[in-house]
CSV table of C-alpha atoms in Angstrom, one decimal:
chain,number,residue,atom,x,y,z
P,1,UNK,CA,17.0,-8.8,-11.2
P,2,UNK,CA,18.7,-6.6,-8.2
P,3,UNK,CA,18.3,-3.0,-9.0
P,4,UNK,CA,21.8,-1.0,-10.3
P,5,UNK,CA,21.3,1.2,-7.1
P,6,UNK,CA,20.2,0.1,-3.9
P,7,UNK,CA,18.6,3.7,-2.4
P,8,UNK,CA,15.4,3.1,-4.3
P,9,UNK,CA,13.2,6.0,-4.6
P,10,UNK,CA,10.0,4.2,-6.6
P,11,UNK,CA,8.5,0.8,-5.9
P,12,UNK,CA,9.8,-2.2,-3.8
P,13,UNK,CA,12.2,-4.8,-4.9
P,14,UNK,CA,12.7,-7.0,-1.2
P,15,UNK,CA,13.6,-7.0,2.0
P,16,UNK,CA,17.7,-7.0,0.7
P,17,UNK,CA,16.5,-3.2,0.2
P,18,UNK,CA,14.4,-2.5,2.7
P,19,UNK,CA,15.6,-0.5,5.9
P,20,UNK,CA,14.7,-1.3,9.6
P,21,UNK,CA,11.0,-1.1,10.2
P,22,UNK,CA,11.2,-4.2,12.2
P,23,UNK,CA,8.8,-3.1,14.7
P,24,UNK,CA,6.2,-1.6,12.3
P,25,UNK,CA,6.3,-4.8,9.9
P,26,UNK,CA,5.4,-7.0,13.0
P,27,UNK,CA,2.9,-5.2,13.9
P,28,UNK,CA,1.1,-5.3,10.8
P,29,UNK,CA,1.9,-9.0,10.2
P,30,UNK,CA,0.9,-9.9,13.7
P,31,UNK,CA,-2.8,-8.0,13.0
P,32,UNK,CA,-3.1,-9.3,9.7
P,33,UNK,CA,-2.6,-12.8,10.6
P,34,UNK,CA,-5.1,-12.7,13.4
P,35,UNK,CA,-7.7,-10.7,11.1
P,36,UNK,CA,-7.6,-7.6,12.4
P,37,UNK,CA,-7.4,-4.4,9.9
P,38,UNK,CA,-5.0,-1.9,9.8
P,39,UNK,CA,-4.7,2.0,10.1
P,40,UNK,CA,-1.9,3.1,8.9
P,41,UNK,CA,-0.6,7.0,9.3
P,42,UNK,CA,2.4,8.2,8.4
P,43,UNK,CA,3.3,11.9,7.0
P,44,UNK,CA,3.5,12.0,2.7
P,45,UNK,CA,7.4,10.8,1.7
P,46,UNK,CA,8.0,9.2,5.1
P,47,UNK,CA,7.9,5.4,3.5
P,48,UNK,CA,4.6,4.5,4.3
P,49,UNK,CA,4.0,2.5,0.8
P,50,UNK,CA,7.2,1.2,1.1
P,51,UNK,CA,6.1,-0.5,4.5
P,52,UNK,CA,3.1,-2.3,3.1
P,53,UNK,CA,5.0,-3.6,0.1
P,54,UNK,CA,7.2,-5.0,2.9
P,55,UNK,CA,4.3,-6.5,5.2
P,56,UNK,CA,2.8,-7.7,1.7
P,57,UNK,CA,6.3,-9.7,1.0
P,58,UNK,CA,6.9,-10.7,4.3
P,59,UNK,CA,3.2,-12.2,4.5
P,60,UNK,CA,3.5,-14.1,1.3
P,61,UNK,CA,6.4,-15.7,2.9
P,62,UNK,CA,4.5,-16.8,5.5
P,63,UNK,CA,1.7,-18.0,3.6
P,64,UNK,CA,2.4,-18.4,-0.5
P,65,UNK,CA,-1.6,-18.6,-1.0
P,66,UNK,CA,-2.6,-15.3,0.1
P,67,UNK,CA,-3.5,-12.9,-2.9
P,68,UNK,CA,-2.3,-8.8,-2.1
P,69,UNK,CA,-3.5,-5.8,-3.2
P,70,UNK,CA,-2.4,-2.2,-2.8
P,71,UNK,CA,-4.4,0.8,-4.4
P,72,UNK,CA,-3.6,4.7,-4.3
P,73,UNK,CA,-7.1,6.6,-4.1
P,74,UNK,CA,-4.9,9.9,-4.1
P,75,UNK,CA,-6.2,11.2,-7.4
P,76,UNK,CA,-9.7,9.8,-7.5
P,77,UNK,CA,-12.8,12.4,-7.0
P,78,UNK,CA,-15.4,10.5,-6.4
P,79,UNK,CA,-17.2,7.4,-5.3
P,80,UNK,CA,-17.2,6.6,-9.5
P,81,UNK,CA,-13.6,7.0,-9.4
P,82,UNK,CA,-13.5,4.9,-6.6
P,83,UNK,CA,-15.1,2.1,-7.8
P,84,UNK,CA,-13.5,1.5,-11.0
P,85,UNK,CA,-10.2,1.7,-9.9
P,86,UNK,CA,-11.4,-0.6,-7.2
P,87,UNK,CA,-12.7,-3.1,-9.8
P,88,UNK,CA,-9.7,-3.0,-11.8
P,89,UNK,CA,-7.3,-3.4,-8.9
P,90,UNK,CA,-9.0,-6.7,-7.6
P,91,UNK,CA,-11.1,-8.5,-10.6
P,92,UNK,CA,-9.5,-11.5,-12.1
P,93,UNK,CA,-6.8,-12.1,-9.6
P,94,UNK,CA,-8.2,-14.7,-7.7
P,95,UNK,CA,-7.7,-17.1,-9.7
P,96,UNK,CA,-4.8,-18.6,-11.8
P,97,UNK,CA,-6.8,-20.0,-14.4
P,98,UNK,CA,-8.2,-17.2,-16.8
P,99,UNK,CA,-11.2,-19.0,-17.7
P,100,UNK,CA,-11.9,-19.7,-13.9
P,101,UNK,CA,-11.5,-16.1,-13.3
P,102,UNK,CA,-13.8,-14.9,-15.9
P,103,UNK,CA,-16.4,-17.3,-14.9
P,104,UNK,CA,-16.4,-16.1,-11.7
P,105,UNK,CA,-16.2,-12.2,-12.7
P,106,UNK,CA,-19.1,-12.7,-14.6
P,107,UNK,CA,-21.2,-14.5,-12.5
P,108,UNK,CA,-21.1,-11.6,-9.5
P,109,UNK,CA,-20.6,-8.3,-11.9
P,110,UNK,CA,-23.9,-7.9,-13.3
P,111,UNK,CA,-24.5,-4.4,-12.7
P,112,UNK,CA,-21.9,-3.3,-16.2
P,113,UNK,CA,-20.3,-4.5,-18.7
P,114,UNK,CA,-16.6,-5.7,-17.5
P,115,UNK,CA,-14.2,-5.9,-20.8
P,116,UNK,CA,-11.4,-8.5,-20.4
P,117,UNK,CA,-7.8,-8.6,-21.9
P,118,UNK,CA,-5.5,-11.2,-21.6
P,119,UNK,CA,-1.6,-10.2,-19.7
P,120,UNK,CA,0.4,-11.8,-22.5
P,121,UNK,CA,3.1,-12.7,-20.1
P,122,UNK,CA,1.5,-13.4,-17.0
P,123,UNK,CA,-1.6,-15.2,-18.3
P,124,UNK,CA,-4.2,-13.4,-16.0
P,125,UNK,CA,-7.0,-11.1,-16.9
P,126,UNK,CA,-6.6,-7.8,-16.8
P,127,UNK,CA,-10.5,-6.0,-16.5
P,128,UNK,CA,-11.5,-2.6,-16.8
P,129,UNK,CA,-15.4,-1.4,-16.0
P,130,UNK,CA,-17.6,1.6,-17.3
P,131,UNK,CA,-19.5,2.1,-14.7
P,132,UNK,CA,-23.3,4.3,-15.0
P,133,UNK,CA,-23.3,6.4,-12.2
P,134,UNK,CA,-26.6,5.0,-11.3
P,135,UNK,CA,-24.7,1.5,-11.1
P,136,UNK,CA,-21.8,2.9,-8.7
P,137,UNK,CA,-23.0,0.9,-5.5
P,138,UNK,CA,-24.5,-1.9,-7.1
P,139,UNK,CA,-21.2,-2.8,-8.6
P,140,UNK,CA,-19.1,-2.0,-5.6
P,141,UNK,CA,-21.6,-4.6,-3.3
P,142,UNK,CA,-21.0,-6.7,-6.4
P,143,UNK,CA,-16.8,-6.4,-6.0
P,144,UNK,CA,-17.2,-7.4,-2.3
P,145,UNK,CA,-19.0,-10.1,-3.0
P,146,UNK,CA,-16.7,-11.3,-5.2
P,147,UNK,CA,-14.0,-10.7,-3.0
P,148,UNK,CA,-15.8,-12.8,-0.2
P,149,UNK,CA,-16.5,-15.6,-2.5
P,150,UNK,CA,-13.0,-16.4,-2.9
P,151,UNK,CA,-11.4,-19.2,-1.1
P,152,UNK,CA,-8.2,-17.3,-0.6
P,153,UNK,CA,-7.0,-15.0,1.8
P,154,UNK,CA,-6.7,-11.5,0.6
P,155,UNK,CA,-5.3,-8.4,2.2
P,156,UNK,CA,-6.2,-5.1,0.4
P,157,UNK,CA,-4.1,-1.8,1.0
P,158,UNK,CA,-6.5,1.6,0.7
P,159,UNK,CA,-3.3,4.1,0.2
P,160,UNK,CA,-4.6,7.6,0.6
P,161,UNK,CA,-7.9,6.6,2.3
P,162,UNK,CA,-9.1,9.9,4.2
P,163,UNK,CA,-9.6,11.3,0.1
P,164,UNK,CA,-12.9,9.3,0.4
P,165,UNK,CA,-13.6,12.0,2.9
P,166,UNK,CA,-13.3,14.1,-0.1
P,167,UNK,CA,-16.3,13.0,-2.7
P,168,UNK,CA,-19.0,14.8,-3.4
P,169,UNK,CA,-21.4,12.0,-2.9
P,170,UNK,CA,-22.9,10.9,1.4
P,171,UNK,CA,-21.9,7.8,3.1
P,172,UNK,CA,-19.3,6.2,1.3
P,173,UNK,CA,-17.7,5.9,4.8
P,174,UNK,CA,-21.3,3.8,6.3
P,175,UNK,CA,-21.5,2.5,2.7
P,176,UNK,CA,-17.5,1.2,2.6
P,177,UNK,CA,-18.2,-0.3,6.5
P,178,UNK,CA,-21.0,-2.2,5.7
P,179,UNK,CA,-19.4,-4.4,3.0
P,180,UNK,CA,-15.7,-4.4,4.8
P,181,UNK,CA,-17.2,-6.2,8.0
P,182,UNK,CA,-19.1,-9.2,6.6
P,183,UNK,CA,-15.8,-10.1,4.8
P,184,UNK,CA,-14.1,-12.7,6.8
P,185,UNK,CA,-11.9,-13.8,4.3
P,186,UNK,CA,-10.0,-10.0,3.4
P,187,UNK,CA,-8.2,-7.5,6.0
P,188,UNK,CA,-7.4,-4.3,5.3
P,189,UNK,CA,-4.7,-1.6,5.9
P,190,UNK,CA,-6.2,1.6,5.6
P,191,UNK,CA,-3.6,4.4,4.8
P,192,UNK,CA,-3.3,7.7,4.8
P,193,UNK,CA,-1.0,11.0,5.2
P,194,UNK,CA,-3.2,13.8,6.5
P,195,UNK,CA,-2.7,12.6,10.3
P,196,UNK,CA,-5.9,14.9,11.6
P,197,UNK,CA,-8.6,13.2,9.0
P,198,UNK,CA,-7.5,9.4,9.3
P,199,UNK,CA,-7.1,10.0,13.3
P,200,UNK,CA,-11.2,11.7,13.2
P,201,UNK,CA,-12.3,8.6,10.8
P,202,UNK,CA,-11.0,6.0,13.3
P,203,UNK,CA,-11.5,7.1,16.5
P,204,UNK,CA,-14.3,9.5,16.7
P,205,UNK,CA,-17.8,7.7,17.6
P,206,UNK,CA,-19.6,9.4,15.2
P,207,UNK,CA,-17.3,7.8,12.2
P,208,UNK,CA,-18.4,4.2,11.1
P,209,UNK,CA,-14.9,3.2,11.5
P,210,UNK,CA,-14.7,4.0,14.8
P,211,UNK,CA,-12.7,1.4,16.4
P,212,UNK,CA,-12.3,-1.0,13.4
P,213,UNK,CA,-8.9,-1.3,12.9
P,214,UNK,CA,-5.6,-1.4,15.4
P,215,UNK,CA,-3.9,2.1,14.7
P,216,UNK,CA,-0.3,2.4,13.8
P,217,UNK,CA,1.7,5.6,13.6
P,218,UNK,CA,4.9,5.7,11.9
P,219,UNK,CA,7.9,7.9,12.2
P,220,UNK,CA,11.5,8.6,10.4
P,221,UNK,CA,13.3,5.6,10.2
P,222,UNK,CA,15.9,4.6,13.1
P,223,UNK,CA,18.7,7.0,12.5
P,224,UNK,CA,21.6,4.1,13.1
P,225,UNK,CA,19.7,1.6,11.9
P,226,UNK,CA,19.9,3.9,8.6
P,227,UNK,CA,23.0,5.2,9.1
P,228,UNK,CA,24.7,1.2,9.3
P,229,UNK,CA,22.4,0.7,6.1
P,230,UNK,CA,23.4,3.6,3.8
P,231,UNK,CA,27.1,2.9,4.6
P,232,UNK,CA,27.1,-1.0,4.3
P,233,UNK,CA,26.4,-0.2,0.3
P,234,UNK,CA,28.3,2.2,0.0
P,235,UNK,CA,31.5,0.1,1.4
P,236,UNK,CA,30.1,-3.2,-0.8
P,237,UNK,CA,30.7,-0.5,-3.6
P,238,UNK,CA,34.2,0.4,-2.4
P,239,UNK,CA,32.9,3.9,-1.4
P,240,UNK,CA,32.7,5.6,2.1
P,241,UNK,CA,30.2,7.6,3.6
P,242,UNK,CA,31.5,9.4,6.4
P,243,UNK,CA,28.7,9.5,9.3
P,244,UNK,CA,28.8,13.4,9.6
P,245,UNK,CA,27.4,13.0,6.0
P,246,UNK,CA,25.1,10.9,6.3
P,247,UNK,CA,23.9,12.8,9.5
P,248,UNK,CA,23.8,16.2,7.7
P,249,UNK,CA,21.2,14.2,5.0
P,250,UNK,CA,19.0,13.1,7.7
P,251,UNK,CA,19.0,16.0,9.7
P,252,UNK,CA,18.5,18.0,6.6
P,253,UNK,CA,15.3,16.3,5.8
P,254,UNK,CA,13.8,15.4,9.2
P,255,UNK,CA,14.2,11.9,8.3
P,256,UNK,CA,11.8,11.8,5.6
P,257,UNK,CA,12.6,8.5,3.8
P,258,UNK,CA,12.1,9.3,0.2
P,259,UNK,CA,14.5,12.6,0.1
P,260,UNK,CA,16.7,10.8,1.9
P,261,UNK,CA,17.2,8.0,-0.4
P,262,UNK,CA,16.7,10.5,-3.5
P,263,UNK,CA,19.7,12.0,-2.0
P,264,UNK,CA,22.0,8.5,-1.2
P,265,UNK,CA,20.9,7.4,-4.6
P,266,UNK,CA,22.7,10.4,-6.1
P,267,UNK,CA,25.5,10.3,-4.0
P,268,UNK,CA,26.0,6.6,-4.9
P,269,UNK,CA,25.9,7.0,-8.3
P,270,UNK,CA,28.8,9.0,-8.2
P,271,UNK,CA,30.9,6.1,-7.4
P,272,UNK,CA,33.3,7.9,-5.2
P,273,UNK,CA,34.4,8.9,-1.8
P,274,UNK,CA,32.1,11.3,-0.3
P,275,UNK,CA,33.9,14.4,0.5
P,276,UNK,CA,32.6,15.9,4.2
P,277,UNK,CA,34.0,19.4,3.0
């Protein structure tokens, strides 16, 4: 179902809706594809998400099979945290068949006691964890493994990744690096908004991720490549939007993608001319 308002400020619909970022989406597709992960820094509200929903789509076109994953470790504290929203981002969608997937759940998380619901529309498990704190790495060594024992490709997006830098508890970096490289069947985009910390975990040598991943930097948006966006919808909705307006908007917010469109959306849902007085 297309969306009442194309300037979307929450989630991703398709590429219909999805400005520019040409260059950015083939570079991640291109290291993807050839198995190499992903750092991805880009200042908060500059459309970051947005671009790995986009890679995410674009890959599945390329190959159906893959399975995708995107979690947001913004709010979590600690390696705990971590790990169960790890385990309920991942576990039980590998596989179509919901017996298959709980067969294969159980057979690699031993360490607690996973509890299993059924999506009534989609079919596929849904599984939440309580994990013991003294079972934290065991079970995320055992959500690796399963990971790697899957015949499918997967790509797994770490939104928010320099708060790891954050918990209380040593190592997670060493600990994370250790699992990550001895999974030839999932790549990564790490992504984060705090430019000084994700540029220190990937390219100092005293970081386990030093040198792990092919580094990407993004920007504002191409301003006519935005500008030819935001006034194509507003014509196909019998509207204008004079370019000194649209200029004033990005200007006004240094190009930062998400007040932007908050702003566009509003304006479009006036359903009028936009005045330049």
């Amino acid at each position: 179902m297309k969306p009442n308002n194309p300037f979307l400020i929450a989630g991703y619909h398709s590429p219909e809706f999805f400005c520019d970022r040409e260059t950015e989406t083939s570079a991640i597709l291109d290291a993807l594809h050839n198995g190499r992960n992903v750092t991805l820094i880009a200042p908060r509200r500059m459309g970051k998400t947005g671009l790995i929903r986009h890679a995410f789509y674009r890959l599945k076109e390329q190959e159906p099979d893959i399975v995708t994953f995107y979690m947001d470790i913004y709010s979590t504290q600690s390696m705990g945290d971590f790990v169960r929203l790890f385990a309920n981002t991942v576990l039980g969608k590998l596989d179509t068949a919901p017996q298959k997937a709980l067969n294969r759940i159980g057979q690699f998380i031993r360490s607690c006691r996973p509890v299993f619901t059924i999506d009534e529309q989609t079919g596929v498990p849904q599984v939440t964890i309580d994990v013991a704190p003294q079972e934290e790495e065991s079970t995320l060594k055992e959500i690796f493994d399963y990971l790697g024992s899957s015949e499918k490709r997967c790509y797994i997006a770490i939104d928010e990744f320099q708060q790891i830098a954050e918990y209380p508890e040593k190592g997670i970096e060493a600990l994370l690096r250790s699992y990550i490289q001895f999974l030839p069947n999932v790549n990564f985009i790490f992504a984060g908004s705090k430019q000084h910390l994700m540029q220190e975990m990937f390219t100092s040598s005293k970081r386990p991720f030093y040198q792990s991943t092919q580094l990407l930097t993004i920007g504002p948006i191409d301003r006519e490549s935005y500008a030819c966006f935001a006034a194509g919808y507003f014509a196909e909705h019998g509207v204008q939007l004079p370019r000194e307006v649209f200029d004033a908007v990005y200007d006004k917010f240094d190009g930062h993608t998400w007040y932007i469109q908050c702003l566009l959306n509003r304006l479009y849902g006036y359903n009028r001319d936009v005045d330049t007085e």
